[in-house]
PDB file of C-alpha atoms in Angstrom:
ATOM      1  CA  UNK R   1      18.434  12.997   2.359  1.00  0.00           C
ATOM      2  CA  UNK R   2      15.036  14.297   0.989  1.00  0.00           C
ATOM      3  CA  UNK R   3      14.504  13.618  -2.849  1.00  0.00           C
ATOM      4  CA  UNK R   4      11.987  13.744  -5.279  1.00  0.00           C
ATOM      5  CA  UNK R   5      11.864  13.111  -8.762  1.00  0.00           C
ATOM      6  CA  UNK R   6       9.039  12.613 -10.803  1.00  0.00           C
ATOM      7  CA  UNK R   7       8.851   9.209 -13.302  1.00  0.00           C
ATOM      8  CA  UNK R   8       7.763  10.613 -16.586  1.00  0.00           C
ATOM      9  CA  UNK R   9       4.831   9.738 -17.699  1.00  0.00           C
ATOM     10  CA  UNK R  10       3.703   8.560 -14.249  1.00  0.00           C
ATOM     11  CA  UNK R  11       1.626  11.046 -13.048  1.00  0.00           C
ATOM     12  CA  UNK R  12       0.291  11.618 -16.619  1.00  0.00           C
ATOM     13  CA  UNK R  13      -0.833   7.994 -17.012  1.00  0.00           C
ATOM     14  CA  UNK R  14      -2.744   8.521 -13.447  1.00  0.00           C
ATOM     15  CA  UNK R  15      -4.760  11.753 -14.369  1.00  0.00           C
ATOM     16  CA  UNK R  16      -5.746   9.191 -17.378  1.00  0.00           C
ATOM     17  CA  UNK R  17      -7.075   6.800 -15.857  1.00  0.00           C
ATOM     18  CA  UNK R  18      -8.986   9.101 -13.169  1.00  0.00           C
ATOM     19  CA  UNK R  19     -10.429  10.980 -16.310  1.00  0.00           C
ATOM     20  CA  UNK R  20     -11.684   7.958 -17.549  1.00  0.00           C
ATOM     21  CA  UNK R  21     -13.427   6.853 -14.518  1.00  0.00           C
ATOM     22  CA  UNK R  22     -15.182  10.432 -14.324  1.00  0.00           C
ATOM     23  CA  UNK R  23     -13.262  12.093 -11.546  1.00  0.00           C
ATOM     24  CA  UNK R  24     -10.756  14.149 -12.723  1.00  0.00           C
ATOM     25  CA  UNK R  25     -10.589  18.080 -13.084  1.00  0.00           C
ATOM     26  CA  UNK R  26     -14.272  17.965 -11.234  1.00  0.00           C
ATOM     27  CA  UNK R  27     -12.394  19.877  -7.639  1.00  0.00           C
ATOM     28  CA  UNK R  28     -15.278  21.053  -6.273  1.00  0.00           C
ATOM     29  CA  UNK R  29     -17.460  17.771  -6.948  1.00  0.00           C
ATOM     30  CA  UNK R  30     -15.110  16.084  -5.431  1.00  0.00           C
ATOM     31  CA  UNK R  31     -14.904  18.839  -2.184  1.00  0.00           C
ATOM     32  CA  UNK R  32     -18.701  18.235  -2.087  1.00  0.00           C
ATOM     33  CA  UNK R  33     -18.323  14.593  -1.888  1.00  0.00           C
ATOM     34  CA  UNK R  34     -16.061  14.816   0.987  1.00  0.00           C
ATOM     35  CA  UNK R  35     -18.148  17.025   2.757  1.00  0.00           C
ATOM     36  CA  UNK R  36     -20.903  14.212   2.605  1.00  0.00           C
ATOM     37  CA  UNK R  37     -18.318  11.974   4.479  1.00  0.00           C
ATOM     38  CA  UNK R  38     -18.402  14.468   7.433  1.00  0.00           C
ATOM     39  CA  UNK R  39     -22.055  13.874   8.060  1.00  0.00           C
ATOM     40  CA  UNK R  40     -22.003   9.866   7.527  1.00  0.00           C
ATOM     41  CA  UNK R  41     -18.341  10.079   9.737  1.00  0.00           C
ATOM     42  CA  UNK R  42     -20.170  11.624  12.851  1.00  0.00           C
ATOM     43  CA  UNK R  43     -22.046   8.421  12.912  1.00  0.00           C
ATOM     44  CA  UNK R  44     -19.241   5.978  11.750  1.00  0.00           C
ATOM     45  CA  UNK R  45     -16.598   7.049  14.213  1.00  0.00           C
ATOM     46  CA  UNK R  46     -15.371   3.490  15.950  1.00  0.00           C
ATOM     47  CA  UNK R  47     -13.550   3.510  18.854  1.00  0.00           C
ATOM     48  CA  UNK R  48      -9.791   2.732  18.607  1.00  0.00           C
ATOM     49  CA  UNK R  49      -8.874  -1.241  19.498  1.00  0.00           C
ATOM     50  CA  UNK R  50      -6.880  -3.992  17.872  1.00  0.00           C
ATOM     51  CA  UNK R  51      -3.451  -5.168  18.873  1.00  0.00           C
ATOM     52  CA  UNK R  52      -1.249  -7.431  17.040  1.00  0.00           C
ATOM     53  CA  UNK R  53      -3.724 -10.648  18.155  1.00  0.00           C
ATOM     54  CA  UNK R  54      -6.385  -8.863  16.047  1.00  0.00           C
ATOM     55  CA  UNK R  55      -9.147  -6.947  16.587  1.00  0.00           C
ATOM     56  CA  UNK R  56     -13.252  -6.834  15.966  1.00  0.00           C
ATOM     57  CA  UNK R  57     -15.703  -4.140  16.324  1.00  0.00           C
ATOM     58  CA  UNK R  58     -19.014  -4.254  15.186  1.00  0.00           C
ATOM     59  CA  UNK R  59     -19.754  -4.323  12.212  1.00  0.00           C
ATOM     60  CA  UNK R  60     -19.809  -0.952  10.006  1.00  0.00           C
ATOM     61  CA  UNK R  61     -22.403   0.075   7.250  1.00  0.00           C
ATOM     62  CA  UNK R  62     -22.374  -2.178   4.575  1.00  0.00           C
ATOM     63  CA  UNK R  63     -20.810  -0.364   1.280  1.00  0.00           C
ATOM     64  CA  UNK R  64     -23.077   0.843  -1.468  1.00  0.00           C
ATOM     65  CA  UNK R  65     -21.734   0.748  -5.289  1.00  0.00           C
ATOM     66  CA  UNK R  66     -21.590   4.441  -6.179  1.00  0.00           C
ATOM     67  CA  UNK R  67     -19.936   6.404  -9.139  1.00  0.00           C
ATOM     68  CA  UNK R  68     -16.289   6.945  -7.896  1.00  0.00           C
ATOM     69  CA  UNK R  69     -15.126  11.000  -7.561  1.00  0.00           C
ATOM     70  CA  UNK R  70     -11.580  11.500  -7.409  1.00  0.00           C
ATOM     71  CA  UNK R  71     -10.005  12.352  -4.253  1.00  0.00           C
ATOM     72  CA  UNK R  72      -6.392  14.009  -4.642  1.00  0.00           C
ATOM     73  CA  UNK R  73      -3.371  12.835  -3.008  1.00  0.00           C
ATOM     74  CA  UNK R  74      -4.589   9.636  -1.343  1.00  0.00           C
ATOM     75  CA  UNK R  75      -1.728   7.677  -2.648  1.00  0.00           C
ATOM     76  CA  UNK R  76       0.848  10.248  -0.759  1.00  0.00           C
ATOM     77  CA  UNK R  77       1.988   9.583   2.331  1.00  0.00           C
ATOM     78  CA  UNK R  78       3.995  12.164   4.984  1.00  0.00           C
ATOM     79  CA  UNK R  79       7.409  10.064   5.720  1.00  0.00           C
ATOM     80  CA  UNK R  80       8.638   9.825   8.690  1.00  0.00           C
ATOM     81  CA  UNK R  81      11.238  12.568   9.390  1.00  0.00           C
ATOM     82  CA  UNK R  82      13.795  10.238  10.176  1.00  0.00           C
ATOM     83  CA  UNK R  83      13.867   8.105   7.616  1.00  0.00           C
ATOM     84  CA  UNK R  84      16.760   8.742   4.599  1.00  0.00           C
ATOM     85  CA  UNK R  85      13.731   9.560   1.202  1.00  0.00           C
ATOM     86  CA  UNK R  86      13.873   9.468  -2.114  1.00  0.00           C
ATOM     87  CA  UNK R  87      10.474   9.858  -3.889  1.00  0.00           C
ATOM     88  CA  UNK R  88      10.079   8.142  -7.521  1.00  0.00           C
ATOM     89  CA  UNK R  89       6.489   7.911  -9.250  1.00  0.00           C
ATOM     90  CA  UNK R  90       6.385   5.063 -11.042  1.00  0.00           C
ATOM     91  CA  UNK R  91       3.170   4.632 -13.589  1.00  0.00           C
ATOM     92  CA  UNK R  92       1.234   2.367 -10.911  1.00  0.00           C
ATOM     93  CA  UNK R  93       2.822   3.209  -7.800  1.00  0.00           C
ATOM     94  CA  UNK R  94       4.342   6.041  -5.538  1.00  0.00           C
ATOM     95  CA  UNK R  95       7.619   5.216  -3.493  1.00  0.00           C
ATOM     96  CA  UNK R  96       9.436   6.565  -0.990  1.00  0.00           C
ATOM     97  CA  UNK R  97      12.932   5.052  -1.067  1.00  0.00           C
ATOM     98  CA  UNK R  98      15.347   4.635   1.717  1.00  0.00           C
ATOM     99  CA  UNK R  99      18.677   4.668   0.530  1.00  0.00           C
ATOM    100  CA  UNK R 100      20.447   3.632   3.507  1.00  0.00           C
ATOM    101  CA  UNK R 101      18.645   0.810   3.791  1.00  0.00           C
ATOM    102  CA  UNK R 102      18.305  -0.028   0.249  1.00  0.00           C
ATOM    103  CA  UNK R 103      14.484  -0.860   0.647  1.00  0.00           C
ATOM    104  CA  UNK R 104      11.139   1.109   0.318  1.00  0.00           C
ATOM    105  CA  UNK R 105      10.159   3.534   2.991  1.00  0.00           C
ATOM    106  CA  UNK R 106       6.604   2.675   1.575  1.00  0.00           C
ATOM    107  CA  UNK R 107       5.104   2.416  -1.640  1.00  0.00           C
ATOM    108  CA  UNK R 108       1.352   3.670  -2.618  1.00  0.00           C
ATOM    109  CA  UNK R 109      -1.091   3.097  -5.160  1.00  0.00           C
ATOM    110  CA  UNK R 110      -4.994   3.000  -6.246  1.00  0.00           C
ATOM    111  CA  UNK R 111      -6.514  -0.122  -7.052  1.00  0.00           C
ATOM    112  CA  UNK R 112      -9.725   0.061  -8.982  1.00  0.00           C
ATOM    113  CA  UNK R 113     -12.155  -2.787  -9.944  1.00  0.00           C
ATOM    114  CA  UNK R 114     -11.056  -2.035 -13.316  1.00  0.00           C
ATOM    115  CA  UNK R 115      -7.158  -2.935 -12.904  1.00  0.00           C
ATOM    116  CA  UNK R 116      -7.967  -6.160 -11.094  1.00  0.00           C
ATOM    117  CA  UNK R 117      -9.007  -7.000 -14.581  1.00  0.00           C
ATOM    118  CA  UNK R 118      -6.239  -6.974 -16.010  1.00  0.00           C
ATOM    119  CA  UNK R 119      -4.657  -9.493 -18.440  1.00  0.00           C
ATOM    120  CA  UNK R 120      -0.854  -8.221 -18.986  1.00  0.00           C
ATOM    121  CA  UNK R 121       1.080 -11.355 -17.902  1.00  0.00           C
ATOM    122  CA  UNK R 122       3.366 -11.560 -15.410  1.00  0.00           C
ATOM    123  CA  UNK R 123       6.918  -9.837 -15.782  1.00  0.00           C
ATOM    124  CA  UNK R 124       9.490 -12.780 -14.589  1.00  0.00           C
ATOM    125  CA  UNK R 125      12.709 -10.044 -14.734  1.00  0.00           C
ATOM    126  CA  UNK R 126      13.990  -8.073 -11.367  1.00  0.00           C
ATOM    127  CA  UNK R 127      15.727  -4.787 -12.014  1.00  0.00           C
ATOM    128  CA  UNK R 128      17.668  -2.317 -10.759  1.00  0.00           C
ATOM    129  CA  UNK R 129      16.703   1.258 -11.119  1.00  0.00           C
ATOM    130  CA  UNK R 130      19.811   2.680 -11.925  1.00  0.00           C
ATOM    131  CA  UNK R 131      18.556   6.329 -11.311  1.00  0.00           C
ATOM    132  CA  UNK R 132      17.686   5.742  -7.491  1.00  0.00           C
ATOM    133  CA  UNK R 133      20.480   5.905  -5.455  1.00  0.00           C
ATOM    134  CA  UNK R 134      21.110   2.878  -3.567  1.00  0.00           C
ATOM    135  CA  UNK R 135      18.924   0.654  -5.077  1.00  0.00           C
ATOM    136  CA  UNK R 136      19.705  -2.829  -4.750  1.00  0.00           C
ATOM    137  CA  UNK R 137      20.774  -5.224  -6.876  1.00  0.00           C
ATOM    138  CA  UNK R 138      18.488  -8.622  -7.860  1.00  0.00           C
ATOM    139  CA  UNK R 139      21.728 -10.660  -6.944  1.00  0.00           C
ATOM    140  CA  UNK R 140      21.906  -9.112  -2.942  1.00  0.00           C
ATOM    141  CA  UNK R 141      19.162 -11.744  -2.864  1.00  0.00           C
ATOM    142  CA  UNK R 142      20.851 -14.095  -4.323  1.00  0.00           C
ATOM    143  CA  UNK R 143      21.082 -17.264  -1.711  1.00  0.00           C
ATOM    144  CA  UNK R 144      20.239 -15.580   1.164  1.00  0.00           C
ATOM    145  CA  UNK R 145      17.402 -17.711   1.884  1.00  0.00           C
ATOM    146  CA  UNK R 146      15.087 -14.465   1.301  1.00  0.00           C
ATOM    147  CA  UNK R 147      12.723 -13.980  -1.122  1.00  0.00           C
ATOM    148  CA  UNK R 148      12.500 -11.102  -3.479  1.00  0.00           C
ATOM    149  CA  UNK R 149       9.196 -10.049  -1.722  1.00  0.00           C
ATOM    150  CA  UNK R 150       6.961  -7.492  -3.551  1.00  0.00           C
ATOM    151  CA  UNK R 151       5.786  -4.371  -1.501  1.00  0.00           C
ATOM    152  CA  UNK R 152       3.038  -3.387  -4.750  1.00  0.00           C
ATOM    153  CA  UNK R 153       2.279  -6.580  -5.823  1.00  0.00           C
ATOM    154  CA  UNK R 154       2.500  -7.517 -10.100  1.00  0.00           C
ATOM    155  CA  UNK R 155      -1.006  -8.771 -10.047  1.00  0.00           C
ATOM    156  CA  UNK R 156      -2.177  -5.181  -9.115  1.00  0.00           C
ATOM    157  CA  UNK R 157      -0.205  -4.147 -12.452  1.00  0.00           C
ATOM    158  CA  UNK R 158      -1.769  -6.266 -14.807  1.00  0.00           C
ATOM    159  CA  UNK R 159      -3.586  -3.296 -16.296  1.00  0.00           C
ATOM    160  CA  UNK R 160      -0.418  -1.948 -17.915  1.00  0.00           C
ATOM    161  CA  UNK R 161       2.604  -3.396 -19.454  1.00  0.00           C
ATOM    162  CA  UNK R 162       4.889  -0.891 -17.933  1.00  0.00           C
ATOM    163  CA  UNK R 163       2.941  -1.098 -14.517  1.00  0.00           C
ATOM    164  CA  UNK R 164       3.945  -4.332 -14.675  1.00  0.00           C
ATOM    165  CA  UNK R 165       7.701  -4.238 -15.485  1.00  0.00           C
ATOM    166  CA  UNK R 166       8.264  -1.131 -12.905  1.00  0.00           C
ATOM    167  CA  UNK R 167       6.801  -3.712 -10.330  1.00  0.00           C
ATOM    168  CA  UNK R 168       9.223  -5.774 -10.820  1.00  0.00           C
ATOM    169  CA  UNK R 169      12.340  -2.823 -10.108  1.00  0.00           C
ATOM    170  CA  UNK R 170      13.986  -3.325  -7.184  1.00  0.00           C
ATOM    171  CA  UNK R 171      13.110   0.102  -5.376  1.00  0.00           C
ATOM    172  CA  UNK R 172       9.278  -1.694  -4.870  1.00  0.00           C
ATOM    173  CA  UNK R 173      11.080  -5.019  -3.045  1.00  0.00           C
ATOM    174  CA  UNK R 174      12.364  -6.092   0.724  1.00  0.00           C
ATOM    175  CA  UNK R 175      14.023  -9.194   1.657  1.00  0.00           C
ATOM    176  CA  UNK R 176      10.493 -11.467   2.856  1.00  0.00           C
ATOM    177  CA  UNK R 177      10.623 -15.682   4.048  1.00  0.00           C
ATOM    178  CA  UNK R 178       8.981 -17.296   1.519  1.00  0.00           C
ATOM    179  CA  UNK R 179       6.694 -18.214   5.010  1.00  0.00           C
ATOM    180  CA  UNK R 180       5.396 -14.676   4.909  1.00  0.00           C
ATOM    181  CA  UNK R 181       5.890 -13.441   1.456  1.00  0.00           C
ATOM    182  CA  UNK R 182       3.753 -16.934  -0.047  1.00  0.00           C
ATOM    183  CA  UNK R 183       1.709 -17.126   3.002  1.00  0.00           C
ATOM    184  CA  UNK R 184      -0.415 -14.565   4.489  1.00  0.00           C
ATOM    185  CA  UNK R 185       0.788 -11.824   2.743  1.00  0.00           C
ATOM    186  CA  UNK R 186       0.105 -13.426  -0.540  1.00  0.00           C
ATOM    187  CA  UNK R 187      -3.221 -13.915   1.122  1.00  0.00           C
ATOM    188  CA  UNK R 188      -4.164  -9.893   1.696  1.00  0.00           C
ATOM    189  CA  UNK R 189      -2.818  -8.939  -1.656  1.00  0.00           C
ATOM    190  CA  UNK R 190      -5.084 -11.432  -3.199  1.00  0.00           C
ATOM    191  CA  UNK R 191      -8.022 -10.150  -0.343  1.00  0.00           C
ATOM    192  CA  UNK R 192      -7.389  -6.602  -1.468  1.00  0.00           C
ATOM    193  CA  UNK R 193      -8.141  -7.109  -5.347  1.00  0.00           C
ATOM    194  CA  UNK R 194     -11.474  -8.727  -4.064  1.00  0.00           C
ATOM    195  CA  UNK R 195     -11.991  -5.238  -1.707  1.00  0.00           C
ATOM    196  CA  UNK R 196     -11.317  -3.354  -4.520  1.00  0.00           C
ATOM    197  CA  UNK R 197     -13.928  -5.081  -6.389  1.00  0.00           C
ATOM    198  CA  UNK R 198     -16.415  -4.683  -3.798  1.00  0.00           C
ATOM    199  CA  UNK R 199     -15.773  -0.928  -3.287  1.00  0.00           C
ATOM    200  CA  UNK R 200     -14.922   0.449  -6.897  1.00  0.00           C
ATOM    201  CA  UNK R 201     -11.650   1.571  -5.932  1.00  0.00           C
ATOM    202  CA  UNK R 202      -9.316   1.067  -2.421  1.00  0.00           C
ATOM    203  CA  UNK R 203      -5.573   2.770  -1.906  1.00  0.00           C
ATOM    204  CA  UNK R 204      -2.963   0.315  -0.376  1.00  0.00           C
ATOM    205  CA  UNK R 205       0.281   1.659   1.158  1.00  0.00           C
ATOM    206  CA  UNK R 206       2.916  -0.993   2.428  1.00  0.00           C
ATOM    207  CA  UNK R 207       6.064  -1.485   3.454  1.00  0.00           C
ATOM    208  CA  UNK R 208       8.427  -2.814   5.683  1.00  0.00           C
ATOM    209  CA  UNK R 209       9.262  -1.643   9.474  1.00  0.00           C
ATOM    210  CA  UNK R 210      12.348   0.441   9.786  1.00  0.00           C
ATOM    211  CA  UNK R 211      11.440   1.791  13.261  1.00  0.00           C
ATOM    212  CA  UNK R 212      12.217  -1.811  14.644  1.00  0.00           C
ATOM    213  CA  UNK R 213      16.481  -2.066  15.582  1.00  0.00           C
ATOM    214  CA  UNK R 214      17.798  -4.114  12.473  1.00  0.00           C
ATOM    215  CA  UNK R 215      20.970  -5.378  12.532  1.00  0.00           C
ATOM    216  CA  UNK R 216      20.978  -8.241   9.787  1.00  0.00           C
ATOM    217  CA  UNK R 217      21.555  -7.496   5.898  1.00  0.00           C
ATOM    218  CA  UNK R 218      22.345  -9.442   3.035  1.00  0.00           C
ATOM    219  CA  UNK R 219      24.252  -9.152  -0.347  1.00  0.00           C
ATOM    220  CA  UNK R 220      27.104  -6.890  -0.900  1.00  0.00           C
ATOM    221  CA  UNK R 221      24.194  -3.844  -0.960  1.00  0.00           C
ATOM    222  CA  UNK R 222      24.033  -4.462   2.771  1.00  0.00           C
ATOM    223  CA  UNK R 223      19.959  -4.926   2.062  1.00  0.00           C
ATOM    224  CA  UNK R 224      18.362  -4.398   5.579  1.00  0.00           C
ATOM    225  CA  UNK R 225      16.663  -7.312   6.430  1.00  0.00           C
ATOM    226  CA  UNK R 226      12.951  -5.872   8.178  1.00  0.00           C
ATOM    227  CA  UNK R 227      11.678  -7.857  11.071  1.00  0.00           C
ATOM    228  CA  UNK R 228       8.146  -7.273  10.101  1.00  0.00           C
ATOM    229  CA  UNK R 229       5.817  -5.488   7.631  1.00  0.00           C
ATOM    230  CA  UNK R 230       2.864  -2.955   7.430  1.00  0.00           C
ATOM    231  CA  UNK R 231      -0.019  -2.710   4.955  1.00  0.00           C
ATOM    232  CA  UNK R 232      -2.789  -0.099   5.879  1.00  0.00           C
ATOM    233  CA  UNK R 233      -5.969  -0.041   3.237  1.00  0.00           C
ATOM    234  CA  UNK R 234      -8.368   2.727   2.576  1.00  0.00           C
ATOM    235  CA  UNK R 235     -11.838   2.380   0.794  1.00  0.00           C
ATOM    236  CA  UNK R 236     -12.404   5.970   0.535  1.00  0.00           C
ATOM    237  CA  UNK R 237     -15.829   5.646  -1.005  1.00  0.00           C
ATOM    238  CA  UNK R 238     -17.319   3.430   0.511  1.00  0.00           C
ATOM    239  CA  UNK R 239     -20.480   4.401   2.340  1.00  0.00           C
ATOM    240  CA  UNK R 240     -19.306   5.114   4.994  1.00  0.00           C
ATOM    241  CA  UNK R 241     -15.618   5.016   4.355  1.00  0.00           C
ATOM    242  CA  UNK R 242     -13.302   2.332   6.081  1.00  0.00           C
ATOM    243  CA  UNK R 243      -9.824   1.575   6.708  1.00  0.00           C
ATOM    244  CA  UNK R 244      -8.121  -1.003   8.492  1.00  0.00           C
ATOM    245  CA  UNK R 245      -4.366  -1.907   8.562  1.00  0.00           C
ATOM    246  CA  UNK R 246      -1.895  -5.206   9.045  1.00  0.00           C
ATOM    247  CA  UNK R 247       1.018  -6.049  10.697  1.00  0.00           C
ATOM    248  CA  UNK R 248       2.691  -9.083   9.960  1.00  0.00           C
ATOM    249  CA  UNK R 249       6.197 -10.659  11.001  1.00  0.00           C
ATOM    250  CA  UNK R 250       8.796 -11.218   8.687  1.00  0.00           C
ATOM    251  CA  UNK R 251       8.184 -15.589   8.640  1.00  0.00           C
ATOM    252  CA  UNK R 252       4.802 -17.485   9.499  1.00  0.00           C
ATOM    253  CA  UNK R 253       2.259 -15.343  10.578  1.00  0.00           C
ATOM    254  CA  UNK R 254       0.221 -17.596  13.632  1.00  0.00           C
ATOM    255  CA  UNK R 255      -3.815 -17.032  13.475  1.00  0.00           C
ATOM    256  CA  UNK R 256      -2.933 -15.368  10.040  1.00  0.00           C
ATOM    257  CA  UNK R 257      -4.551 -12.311   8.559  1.00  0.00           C
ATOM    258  CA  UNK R 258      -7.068 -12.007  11.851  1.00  0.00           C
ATOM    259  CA  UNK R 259      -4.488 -12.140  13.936  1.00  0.00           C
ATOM    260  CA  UNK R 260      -2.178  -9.347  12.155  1.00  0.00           C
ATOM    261  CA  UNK R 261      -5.336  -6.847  11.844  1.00  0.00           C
ATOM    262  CA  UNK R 262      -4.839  -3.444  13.597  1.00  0.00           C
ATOM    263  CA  UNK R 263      -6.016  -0.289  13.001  1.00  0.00           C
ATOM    264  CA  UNK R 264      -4.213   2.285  10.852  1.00  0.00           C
ATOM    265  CA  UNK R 265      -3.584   4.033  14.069  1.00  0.00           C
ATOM    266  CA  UNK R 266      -1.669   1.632  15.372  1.00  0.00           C
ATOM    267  CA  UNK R 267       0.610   1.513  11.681  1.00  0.00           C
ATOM    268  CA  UNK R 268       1.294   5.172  11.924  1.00  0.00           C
ATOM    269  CA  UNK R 269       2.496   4.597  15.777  1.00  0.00           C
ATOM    270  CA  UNK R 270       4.969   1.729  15.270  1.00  0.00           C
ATOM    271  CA  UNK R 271       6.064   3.034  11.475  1.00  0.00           C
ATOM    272  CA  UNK R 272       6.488   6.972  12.218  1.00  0.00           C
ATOM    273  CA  UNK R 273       4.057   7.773   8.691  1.00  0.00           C
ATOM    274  CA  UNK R 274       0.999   9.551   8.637  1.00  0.00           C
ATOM    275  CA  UNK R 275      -1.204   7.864   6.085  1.00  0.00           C
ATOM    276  CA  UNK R 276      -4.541   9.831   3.863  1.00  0.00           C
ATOM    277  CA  UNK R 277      -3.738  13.142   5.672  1.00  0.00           C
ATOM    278  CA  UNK R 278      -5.681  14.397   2.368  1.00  0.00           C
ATOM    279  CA  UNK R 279      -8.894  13.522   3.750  1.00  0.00           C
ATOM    280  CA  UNK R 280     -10.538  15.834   5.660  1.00  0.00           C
ATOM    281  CA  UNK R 281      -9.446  15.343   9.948  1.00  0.00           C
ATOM    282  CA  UNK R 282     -12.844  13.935  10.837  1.00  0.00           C
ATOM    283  CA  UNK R 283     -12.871  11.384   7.959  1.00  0.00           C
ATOM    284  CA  UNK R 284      -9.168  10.817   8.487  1.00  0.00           C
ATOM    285  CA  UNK R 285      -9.753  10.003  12.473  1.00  0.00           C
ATOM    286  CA  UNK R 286     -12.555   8.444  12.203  1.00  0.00           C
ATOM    287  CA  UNK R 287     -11.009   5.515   9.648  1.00  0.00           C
ATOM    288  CA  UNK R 288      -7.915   5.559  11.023  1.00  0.00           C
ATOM    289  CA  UNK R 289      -9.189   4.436  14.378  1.00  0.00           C
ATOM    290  CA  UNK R 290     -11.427   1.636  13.188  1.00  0.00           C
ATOM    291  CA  UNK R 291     -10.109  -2.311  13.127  1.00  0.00           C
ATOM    292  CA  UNK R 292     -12.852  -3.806  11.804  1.00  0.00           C
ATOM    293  CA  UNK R 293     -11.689  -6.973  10.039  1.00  0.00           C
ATOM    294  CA  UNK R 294     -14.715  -9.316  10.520  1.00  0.00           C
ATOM    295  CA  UNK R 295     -16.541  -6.578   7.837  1.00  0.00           C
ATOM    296  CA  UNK R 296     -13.539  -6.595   5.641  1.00  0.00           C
ATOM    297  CA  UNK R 297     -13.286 -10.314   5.704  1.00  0.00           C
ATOM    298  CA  UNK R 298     -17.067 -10.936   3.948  1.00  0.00           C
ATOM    299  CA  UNK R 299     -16.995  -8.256   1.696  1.00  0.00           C
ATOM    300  CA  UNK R 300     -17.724  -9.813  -1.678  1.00  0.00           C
ATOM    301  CA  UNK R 301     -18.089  -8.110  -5.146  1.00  0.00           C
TER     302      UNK R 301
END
């Protein structure tokens, strides 16, 4: 089943916020721009390396603060054609549902140094979104000895009251151990506000692993419990641009972050997705193959 429907107001509220950072309707700036990474790519390519004991190349360029230029479609991701989709744009977030499983395919979205200054507080309410079909309910977690685990975490929302509460709708969660969902991936979602910081603006995509063979569920929704979890991060203008991606078990990560590092290579391989295919192929490759966590890991604002 391959849906989409459109939030309204979503993808209105976006354009905003790229117009007031200076990048929207400029097309051909931002062509230009990309055509820059092409020449700084030929000399940025890494080999591919990383497993799921982690991985560390040499270091890359160091990023240089620039004016950010809009890059179209960065936040969409191509699903993989077996999964059951429905798409929803929320006003901070993309998702791509999975209605079978009652959990998110993935879900996308821009961070900017902006948002992560934010001071909306914290929505304390899970919700159903009654318009998705098969969306769970908050009660399927209900003791199950799961947390309610965040794919788009609320303190990447604090820029917008309705960012905020839409985080909090049940299409953007997965059944996570409180060992994973307080531990280290609490730890990358607060690491990826500082990234964003550092590089003006990065694009997150997570979600859990459907490709694995999952056989437990909980609640009468039949929630598919997910063995273990992706998050791949772009910095798209950076100088020269970077990505780098995480794998993580569904409990206590051992040798945290480090040890979950991979390339975004090695996401689209074990998930079935094809992240940034808006960026032009060499740029695309060229991130895509690099695992380069001991840069990402001192990057400071």
């Amino acid at each position: 089943m391959k849906q989409n429907r459109n939030r309204r107001g979503g993808s209105g509220k976006r354009t905003a916020r790229r117009a007031k950072r200076g990048g929207a309707g400029i097309p051909l700036k931002a062509k230009a721009y990309m055509l820059g990474f092409l020449v700084v790519a030929l000399f940025a390519v890494i080999s591919t390396a990383g497993n799921l004991s982690g991985c560390s190349h040499p270091d890359d360029e160091g990023a240089v603060d620039k004016p950010v230029s809009h890059i179209a479609g960065l936040d969409r991701v191509v699903t993989d054609p077996g999964a059951a989709e429905y798409l929803v744009d929320y006003t901070g977030m993309n998702v791509s549902f999975n209605p079978r499983a009652h959990v998110p395919n993935w879900v996308a979205w821009e961070l900017t140094r902006e948002e992560t200054a934010g001071d909306v507080p914290r929505t304390q309410k899970f919700v159903t979104d009654e318009s998705v079909p098969g969306c769970a309910d908050p009660w399927d977690y209900s003791y199950s000895g799961y947390d309610r685990g965040h794919m788009a975490p609320a303190g990447d929302m604090k820029w917008s009251k309705k960012a905020m509460d839409e985080s909090f709708y049940m299409t953007n969660i997965c059944p996570q151990l409180n060992s994973l969902n307080s531990g280290a991936w609490r730890t990358l979602e607060e690491k990826c506000r500082v990234w964003a910081q550092a590089d003006s603006a990065i694009v997150i995509v997570a979600g859990p692993v459907l490709t694995d063979k999952l056989t437990e569920t909980i609640g009468d929704s039949h929630v598919v419990v997910p063995e273990r979890f992706f998050k791949v991060i772009l910095s798209p203008y950076s100088n020269p641009p970077r990505g780098i991606g995480f794998i993580m078990n569904n409990g206590k990560v051992a040798g945290g972050m480090q040890k979950a590092a991979v390339s975004i290579d090695e996401v689209e391989a074990l998930t079935g997705h094809d992240f940034f295919s808006a960026l032009p192929d060499e740029v695309e490759n060229a991130v895509e193959s690099q695992c380069n966590f001991n840069y990402w890991s001192t990057l400071k604002p």
